[in-house]
mmCIF file with all atom_site columns, C-alpha atoms in Angstrom:
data_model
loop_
_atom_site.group_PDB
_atom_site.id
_atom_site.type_symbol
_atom_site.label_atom_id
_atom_site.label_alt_id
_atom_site.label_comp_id
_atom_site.label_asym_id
_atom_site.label_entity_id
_atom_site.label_seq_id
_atom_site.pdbx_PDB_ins_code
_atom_site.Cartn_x
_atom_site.Cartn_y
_atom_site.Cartn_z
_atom_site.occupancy
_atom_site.B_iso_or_equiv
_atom_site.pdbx_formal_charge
_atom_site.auth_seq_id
_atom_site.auth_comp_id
_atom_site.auth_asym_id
_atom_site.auth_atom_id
_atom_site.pdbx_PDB_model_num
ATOM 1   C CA . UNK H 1 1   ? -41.261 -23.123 -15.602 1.00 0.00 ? 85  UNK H CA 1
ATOM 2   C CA . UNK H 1 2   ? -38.838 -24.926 -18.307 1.00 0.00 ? 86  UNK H CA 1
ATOM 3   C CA . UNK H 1 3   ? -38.840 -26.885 -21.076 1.00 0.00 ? 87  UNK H CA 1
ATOM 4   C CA . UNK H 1 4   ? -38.988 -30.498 -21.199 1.00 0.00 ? 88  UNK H CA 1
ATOM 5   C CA . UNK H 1 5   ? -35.590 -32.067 -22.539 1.00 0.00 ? 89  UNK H CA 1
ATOM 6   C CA . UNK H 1 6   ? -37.238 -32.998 -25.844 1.00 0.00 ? 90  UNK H CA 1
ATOM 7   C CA . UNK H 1 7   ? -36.279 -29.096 -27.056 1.00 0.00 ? 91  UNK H CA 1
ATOM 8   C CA . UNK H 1 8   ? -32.749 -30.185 -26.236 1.00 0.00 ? 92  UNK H CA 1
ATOM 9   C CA . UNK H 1 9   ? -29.915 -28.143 -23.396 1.00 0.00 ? 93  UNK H CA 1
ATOM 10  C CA . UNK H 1 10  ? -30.538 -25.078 -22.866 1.00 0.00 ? 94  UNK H CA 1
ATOM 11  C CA . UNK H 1 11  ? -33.828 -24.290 -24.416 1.00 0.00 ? 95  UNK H CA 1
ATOM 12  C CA . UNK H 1 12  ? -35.809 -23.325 -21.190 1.00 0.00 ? 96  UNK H CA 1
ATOM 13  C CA . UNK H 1 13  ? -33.146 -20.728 -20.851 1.00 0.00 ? 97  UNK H CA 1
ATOM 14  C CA . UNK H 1 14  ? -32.839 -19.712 -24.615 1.00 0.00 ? 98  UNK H CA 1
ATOM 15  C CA . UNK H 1 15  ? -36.433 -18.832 -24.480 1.00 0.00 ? 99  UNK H CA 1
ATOM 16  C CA . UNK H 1 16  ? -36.515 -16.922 -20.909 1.00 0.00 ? 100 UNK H CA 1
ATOM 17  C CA . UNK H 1 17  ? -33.639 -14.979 -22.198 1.00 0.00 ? 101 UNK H CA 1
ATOM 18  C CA . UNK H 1 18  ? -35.391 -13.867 -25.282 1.00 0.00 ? 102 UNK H CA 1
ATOM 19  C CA . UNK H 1 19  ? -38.899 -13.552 -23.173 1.00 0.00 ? 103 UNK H CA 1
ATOM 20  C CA . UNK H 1 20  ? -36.715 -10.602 -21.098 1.00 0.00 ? 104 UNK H CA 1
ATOM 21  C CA . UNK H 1 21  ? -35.035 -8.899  -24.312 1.00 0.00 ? 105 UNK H CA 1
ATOM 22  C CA . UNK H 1 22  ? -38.590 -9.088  -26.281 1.00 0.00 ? 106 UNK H CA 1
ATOM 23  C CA . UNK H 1 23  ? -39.821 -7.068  -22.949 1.00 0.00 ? 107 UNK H CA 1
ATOM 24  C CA . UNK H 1 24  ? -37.091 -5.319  -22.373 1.00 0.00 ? 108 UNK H CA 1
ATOM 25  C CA . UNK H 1 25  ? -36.828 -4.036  -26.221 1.00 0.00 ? 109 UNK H CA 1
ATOM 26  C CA . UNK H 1 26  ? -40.677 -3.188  -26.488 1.00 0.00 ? 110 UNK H CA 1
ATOM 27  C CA . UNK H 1 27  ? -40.239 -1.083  -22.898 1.00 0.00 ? 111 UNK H CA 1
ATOM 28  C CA . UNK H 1 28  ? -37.120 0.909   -24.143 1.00 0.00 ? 112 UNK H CA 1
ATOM 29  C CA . UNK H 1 29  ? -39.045 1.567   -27.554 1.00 0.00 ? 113 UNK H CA 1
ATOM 30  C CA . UNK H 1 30  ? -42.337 2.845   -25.630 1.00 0.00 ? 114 UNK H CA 1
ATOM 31  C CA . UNK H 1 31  ? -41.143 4.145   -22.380 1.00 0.00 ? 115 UNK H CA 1
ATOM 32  C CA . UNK H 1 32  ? -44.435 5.881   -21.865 1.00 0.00 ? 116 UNK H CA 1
ATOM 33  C CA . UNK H 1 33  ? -46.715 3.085   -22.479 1.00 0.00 ? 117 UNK H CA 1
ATOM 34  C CA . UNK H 1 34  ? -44.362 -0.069  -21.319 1.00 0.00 ? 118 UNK H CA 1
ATOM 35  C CA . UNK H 1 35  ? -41.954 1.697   -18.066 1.00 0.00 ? 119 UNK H CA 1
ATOM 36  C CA . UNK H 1 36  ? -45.290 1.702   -16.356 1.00 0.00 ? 120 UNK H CA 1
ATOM 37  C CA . UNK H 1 37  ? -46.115 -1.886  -17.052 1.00 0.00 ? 121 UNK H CA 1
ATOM 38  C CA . UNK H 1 38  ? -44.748 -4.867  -14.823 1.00 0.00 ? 122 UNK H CA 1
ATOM 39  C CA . UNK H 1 39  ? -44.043 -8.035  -16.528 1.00 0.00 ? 123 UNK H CA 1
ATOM 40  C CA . UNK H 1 40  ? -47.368 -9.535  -15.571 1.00 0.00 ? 124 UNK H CA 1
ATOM 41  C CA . UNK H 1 41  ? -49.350 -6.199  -17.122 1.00 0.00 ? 125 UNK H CA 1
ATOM 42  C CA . UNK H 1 42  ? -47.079 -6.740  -20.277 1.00 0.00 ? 126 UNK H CA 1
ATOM 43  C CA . UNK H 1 43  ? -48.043 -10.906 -20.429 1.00 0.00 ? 127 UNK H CA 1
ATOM 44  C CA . UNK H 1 44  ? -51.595 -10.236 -19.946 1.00 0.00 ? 128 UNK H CA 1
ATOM 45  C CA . UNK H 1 45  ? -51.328 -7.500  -22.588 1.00 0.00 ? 129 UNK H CA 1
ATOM 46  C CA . UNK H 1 46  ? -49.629 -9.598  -25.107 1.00 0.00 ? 130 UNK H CA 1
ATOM 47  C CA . UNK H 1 47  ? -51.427 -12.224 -24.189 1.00 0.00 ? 131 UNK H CA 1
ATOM 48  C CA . UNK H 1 48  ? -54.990 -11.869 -23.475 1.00 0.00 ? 132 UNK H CA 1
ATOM 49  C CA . UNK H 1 49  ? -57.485 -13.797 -25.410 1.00 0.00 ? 133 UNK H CA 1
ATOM 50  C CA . UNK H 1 50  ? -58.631 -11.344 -27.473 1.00 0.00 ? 134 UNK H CA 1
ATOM 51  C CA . UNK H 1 51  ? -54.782 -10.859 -28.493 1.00 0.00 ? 135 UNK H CA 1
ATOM 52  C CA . UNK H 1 52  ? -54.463 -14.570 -28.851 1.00 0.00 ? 136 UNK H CA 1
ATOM 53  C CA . UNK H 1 53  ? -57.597 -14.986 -31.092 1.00 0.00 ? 137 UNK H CA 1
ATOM 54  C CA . UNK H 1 54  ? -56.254 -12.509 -33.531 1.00 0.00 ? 138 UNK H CA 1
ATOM 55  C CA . UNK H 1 55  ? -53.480 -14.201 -33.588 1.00 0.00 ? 139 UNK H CA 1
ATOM 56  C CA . UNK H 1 56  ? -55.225 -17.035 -34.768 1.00 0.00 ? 140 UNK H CA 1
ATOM 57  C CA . UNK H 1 57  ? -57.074 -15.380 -37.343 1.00 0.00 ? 141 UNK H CA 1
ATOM 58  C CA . UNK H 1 58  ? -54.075 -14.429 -38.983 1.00 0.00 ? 142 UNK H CA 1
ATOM 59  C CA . UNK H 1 59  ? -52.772 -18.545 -38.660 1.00 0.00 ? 143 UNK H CA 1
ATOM 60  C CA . UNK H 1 60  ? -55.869 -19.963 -40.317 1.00 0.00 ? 144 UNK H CA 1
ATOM 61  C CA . UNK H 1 61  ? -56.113 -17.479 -43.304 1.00 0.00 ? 145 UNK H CA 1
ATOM 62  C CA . UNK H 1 62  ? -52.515 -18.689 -43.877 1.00 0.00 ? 146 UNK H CA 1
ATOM 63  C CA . UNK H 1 63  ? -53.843 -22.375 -44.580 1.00 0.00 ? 147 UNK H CA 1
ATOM 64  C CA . UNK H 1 64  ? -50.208 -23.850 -43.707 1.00 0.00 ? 148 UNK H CA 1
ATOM 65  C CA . UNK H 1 65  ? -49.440 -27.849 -43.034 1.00 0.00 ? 149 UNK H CA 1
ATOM 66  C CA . UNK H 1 66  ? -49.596 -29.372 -39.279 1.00 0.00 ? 150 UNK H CA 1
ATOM 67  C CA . UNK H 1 67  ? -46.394 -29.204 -37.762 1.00 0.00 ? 151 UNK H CA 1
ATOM 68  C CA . UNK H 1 68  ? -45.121 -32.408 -35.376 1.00 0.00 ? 152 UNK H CA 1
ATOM 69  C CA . UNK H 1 69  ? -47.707 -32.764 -33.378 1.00 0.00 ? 153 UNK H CA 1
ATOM 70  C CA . UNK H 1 70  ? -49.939 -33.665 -36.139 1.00 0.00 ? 154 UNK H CA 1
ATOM 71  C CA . UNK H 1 71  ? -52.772 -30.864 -35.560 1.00 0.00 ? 155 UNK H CA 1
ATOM 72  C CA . UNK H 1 72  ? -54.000 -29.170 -38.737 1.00 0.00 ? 156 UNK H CA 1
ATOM 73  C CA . UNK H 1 73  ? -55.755 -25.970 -39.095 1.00 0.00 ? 157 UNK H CA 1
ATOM 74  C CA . UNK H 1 74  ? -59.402 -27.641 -39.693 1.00 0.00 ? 158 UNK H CA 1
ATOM 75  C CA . UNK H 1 75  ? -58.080 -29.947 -36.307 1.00 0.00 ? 159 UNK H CA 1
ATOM 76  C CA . UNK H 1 76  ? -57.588 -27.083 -34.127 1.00 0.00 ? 160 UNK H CA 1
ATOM 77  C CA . UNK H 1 77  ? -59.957 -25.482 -35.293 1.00 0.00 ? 161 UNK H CA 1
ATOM 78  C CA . UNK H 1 78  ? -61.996 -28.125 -33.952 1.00 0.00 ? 162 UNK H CA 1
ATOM 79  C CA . UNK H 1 79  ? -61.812 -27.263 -30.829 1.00 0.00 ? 163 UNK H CA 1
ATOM 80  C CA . UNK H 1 80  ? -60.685 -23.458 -31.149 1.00 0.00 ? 164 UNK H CA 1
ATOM 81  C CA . UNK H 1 81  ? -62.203 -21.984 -27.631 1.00 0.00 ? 165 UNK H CA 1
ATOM 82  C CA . UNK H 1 82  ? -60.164 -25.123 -25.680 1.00 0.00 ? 166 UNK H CA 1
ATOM 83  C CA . UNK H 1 83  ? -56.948 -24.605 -27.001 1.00 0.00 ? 167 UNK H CA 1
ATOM 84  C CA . UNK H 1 84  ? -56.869 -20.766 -27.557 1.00 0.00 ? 168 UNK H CA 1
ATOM 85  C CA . UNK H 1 85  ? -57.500 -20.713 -23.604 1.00 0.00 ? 169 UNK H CA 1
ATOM 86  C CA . UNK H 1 86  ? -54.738 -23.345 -23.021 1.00 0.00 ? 170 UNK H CA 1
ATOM 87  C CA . UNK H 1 87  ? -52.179 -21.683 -25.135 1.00 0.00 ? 171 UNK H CA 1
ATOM 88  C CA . UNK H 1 88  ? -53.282 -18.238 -23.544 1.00 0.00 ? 172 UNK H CA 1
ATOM 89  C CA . UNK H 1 89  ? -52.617 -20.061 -19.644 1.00 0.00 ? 173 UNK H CA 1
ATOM 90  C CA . UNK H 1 90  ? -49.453 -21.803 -20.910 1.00 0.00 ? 174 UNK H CA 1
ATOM 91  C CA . UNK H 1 91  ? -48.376 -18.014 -21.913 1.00 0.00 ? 175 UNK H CA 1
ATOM 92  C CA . UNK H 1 92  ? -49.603 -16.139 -19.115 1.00 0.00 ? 176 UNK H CA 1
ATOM 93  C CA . UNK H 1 93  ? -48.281 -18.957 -16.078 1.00 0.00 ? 177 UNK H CA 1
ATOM 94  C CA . UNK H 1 94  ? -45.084 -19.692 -18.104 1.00 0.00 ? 178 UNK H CA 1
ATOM 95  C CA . UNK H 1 95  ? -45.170 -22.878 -18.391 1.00 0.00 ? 179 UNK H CA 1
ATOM 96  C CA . UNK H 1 96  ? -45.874 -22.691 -22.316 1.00 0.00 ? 180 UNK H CA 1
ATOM 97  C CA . UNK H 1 97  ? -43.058 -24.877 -24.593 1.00 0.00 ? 181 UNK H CA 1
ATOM 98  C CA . UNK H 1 98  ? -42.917 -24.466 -28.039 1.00 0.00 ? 182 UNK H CA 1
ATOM 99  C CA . UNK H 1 99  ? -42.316 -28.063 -30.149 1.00 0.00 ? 183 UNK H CA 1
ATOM 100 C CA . UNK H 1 100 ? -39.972 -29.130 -32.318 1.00 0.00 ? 184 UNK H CA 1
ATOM 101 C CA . UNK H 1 101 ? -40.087 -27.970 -35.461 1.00 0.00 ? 185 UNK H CA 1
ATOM 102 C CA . UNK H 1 102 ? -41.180 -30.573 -38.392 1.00 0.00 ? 186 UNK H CA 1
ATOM 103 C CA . UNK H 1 103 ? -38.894 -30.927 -41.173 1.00 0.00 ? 187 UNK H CA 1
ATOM 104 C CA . UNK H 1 104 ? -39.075 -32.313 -44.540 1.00 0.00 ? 188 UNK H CA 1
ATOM 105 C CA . UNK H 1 105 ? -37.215 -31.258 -47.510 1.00 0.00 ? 189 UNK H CA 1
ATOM 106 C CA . UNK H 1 106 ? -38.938 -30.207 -51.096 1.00 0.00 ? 190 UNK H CA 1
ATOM 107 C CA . UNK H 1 107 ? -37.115 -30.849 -54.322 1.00 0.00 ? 191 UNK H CA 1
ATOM 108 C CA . UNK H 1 108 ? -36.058 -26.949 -55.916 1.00 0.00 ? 192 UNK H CA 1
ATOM 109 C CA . UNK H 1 109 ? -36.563 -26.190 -60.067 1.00 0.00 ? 193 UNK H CA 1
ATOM 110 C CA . UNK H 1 110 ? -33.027 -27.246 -60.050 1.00 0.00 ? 194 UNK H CA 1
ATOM 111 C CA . UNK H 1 111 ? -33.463 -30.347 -58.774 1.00 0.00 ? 195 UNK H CA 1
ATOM 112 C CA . UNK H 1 112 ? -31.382 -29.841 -55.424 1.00 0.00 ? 196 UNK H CA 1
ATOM 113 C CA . UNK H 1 113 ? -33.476 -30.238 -52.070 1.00 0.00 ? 197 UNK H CA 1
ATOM 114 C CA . UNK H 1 114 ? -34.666 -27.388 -49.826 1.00 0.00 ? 198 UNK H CA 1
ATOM 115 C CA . UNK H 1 115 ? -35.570 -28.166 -45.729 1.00 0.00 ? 199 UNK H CA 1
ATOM 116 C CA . UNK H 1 116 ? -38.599 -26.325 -44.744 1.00 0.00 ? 200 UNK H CA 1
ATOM 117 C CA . UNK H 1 117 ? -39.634 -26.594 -41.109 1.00 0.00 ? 201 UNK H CA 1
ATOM 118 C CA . UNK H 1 118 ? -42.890 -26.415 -39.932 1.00 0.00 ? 202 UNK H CA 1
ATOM 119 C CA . UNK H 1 119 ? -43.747 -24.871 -36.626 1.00 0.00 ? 203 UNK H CA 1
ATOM 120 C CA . UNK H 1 120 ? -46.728 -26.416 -34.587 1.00 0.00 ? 204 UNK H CA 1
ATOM 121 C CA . UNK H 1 121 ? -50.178 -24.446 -34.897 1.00 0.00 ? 205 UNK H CA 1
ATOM 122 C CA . UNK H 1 122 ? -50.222 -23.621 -31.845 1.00 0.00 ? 206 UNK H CA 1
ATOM 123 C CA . UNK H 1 123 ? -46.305 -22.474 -32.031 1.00 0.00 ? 207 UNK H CA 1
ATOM 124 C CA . UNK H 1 124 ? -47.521 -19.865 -34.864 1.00 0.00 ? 208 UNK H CA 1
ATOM 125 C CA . UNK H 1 125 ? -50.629 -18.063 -33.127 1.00 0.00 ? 209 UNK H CA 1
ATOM 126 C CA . UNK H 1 126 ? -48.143 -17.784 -30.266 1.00 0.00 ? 210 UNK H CA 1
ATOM 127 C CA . UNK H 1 127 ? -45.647 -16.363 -32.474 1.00 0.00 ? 211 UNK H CA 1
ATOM 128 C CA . UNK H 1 128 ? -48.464 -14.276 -34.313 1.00 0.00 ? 212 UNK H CA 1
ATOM 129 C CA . UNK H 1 129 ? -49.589 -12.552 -31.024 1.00 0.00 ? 213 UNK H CA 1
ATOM 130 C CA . UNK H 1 130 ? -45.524 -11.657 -30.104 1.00 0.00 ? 214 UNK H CA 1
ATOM 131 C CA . UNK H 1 131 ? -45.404 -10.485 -33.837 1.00 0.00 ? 215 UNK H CA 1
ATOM 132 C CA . UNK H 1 132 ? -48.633 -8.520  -33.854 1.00 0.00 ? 216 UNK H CA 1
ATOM 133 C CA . UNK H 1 133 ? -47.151 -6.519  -30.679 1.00 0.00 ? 217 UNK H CA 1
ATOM 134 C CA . UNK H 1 134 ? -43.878 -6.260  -31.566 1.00 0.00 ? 218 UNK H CA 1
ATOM 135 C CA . UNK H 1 135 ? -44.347 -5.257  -35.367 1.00 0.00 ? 219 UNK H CA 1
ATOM 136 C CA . UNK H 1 136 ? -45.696 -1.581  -35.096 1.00 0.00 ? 220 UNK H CA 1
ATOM 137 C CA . UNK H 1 137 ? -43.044 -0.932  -32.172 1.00 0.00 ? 221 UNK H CA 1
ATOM 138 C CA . UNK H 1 138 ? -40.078 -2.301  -34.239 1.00 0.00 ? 222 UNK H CA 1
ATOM 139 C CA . UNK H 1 139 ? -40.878 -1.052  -37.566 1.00 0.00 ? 223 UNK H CA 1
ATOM 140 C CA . UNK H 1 140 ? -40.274 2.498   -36.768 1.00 0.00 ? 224 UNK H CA 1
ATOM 141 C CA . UNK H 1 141 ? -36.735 1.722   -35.246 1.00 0.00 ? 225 UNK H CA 1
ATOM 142 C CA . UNK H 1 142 ? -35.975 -0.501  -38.516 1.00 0.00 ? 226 UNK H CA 1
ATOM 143 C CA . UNK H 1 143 ? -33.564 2.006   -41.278 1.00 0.00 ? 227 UNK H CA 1
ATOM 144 C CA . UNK H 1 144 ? -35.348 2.226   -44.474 1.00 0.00 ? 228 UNK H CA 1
ATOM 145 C CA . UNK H 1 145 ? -32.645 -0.090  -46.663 1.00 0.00 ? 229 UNK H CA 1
ATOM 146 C CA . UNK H 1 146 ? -33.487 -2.972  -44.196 1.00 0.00 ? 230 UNK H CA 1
ATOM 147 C CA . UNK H 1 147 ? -35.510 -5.642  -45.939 1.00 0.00 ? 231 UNK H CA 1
ATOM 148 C CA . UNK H 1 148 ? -35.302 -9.647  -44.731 1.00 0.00 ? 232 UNK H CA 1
ATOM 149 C CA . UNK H 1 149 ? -38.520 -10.555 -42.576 1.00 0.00 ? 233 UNK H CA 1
ATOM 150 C CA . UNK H 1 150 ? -40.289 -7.330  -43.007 1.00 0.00 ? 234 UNK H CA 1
ATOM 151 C CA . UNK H 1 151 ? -43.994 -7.454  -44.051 1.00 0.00 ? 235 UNK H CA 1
ATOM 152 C CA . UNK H 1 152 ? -44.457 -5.381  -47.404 1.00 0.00 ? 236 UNK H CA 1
ATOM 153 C CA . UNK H 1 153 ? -40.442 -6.070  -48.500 1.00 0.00 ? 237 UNK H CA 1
ATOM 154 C CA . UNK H 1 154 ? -39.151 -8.655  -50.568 1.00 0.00 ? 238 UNK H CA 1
ATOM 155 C CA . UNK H 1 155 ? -36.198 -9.838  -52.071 1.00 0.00 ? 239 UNK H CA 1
ATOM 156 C CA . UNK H 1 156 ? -36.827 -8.241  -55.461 1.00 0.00 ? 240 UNK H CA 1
ATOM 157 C CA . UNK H 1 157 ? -37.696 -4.809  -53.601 1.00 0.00 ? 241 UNK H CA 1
ATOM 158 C CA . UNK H 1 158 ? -34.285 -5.230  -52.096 1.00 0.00 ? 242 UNK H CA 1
ATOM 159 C CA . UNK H 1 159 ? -32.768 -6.629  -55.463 1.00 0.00 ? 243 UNK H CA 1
ATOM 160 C CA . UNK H 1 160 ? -34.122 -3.685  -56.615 1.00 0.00 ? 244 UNK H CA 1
ATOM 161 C CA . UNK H 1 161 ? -32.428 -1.317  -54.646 1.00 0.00 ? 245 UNK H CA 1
ATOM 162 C CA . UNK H 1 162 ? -29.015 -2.801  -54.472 1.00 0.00 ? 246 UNK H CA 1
ATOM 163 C CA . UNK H 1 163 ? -29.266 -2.277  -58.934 1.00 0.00 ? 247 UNK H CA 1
ATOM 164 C CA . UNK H 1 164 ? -29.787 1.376   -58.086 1.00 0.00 ? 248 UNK H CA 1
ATOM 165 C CA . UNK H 1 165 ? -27.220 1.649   -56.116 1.00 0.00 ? 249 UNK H CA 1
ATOM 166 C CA . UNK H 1 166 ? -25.063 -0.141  -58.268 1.00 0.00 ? 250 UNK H CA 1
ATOM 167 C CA . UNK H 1 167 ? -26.241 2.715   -61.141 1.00 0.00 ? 251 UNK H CA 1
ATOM 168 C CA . UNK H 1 168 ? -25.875 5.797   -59.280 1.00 0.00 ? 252 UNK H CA 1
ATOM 169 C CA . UNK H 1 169 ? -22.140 4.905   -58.806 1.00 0.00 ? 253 UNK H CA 1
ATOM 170 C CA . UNK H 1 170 ? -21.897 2.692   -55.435 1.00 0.00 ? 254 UNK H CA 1
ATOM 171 C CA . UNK H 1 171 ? -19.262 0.025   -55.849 1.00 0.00 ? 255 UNK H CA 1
ATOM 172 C CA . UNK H 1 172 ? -19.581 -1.558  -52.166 1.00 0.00 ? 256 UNK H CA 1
ATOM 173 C CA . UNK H 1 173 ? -22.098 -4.520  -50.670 1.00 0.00 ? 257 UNK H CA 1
ATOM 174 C CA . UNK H 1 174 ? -21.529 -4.924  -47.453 1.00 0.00 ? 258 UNK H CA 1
ATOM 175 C CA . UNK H 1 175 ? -24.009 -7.754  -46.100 1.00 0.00 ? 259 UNK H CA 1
ATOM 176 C CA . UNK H 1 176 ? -23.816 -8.519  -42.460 1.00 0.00 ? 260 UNK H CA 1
ATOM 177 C CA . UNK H 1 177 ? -26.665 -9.922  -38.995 1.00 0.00 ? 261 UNK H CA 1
ATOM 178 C CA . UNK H 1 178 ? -26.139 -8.999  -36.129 1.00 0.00 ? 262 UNK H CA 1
ATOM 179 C CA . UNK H 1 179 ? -26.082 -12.587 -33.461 1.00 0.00 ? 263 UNK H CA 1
#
């Protein structure tokens, strides 16, 4: 299935494509336990209820805003069983979209303006349950002197570091991502 147009060109094919790399990248990091899974065994894995609910847990302890649709924690909450089990089919028959992101801007100690943008609730436990299997598989691949969206590592860890470097003798920064 695709996305509706509201996500804008390309998105139903943005999202397959990183779908098959996810997969692919979590197979090629645990050949013994993934080669032997087809991509249905791996969707059901990822996303069985039990995976999904977790995923939840972790959303709701993080007490975040609604995102576009308008749906709170407390809202979804609501009626948890109901849309765990819709997200969960939405996942499993592909026919899950994620929304648009809601953006509003907050004014900085400076006084300049910073966009945040909220994801959906439902958006994050879907995210949570990719994250949740991904994590453990990734963060062994992952060289110690990487920090940015790592759980446990923050910028002043990596600030940290880069002053070390700086006094045992290193001279060079070299900051680069890889698209």
């Amino acid at each position: 299935g695709g996305c509706s147009p509201r996500v804008g060109p390309g998105a139903g094919e943005r999202a397959e494509t990183q779908r098959r790399r996810a997969a692919e990248t979590a197979r090629s990091l645990n050949p013994d336990r993934d080669a032997r899974m087809d991509q249905s065994a791996f969707h059901q894995e990822l996303f069985s209820l039990s995976a999904v609910r977790r995923a939840w847990f972790h959303v709701e302890e993080s007490d975040g805003c609604a995102g576009i649709d308008g749906v709170s924690i407390p809202r979804f909450a609501g009626r948890l069983d109901a849309e765990l089990l819709r997200l969960q089919t939405e996942l499993l028959t592909d026919t899950y979209c994620p929304l648009p992101l809601l953006r509003f801007f907050i004014t900085k100690n400076n006084g300049d303006q910073r966009p945040l943008n909220v994801a959906a609730v439902r958006d994050r436990v879907a995210q949570r349950a990719v994250i949740a299997y991904l994590e453990p598989v990734l963060e062994t691949e992952f060289e110690n002197c990487s920090f940015a969206y790592r759980r446990g590592r923050s910028v002043h860890q990596a600030l940290a570091q880069i002053e070390f470097l700086r006094d045992s003798g290193f001279t060079w920064v070299v900051e680069a991502d890889i698209a």
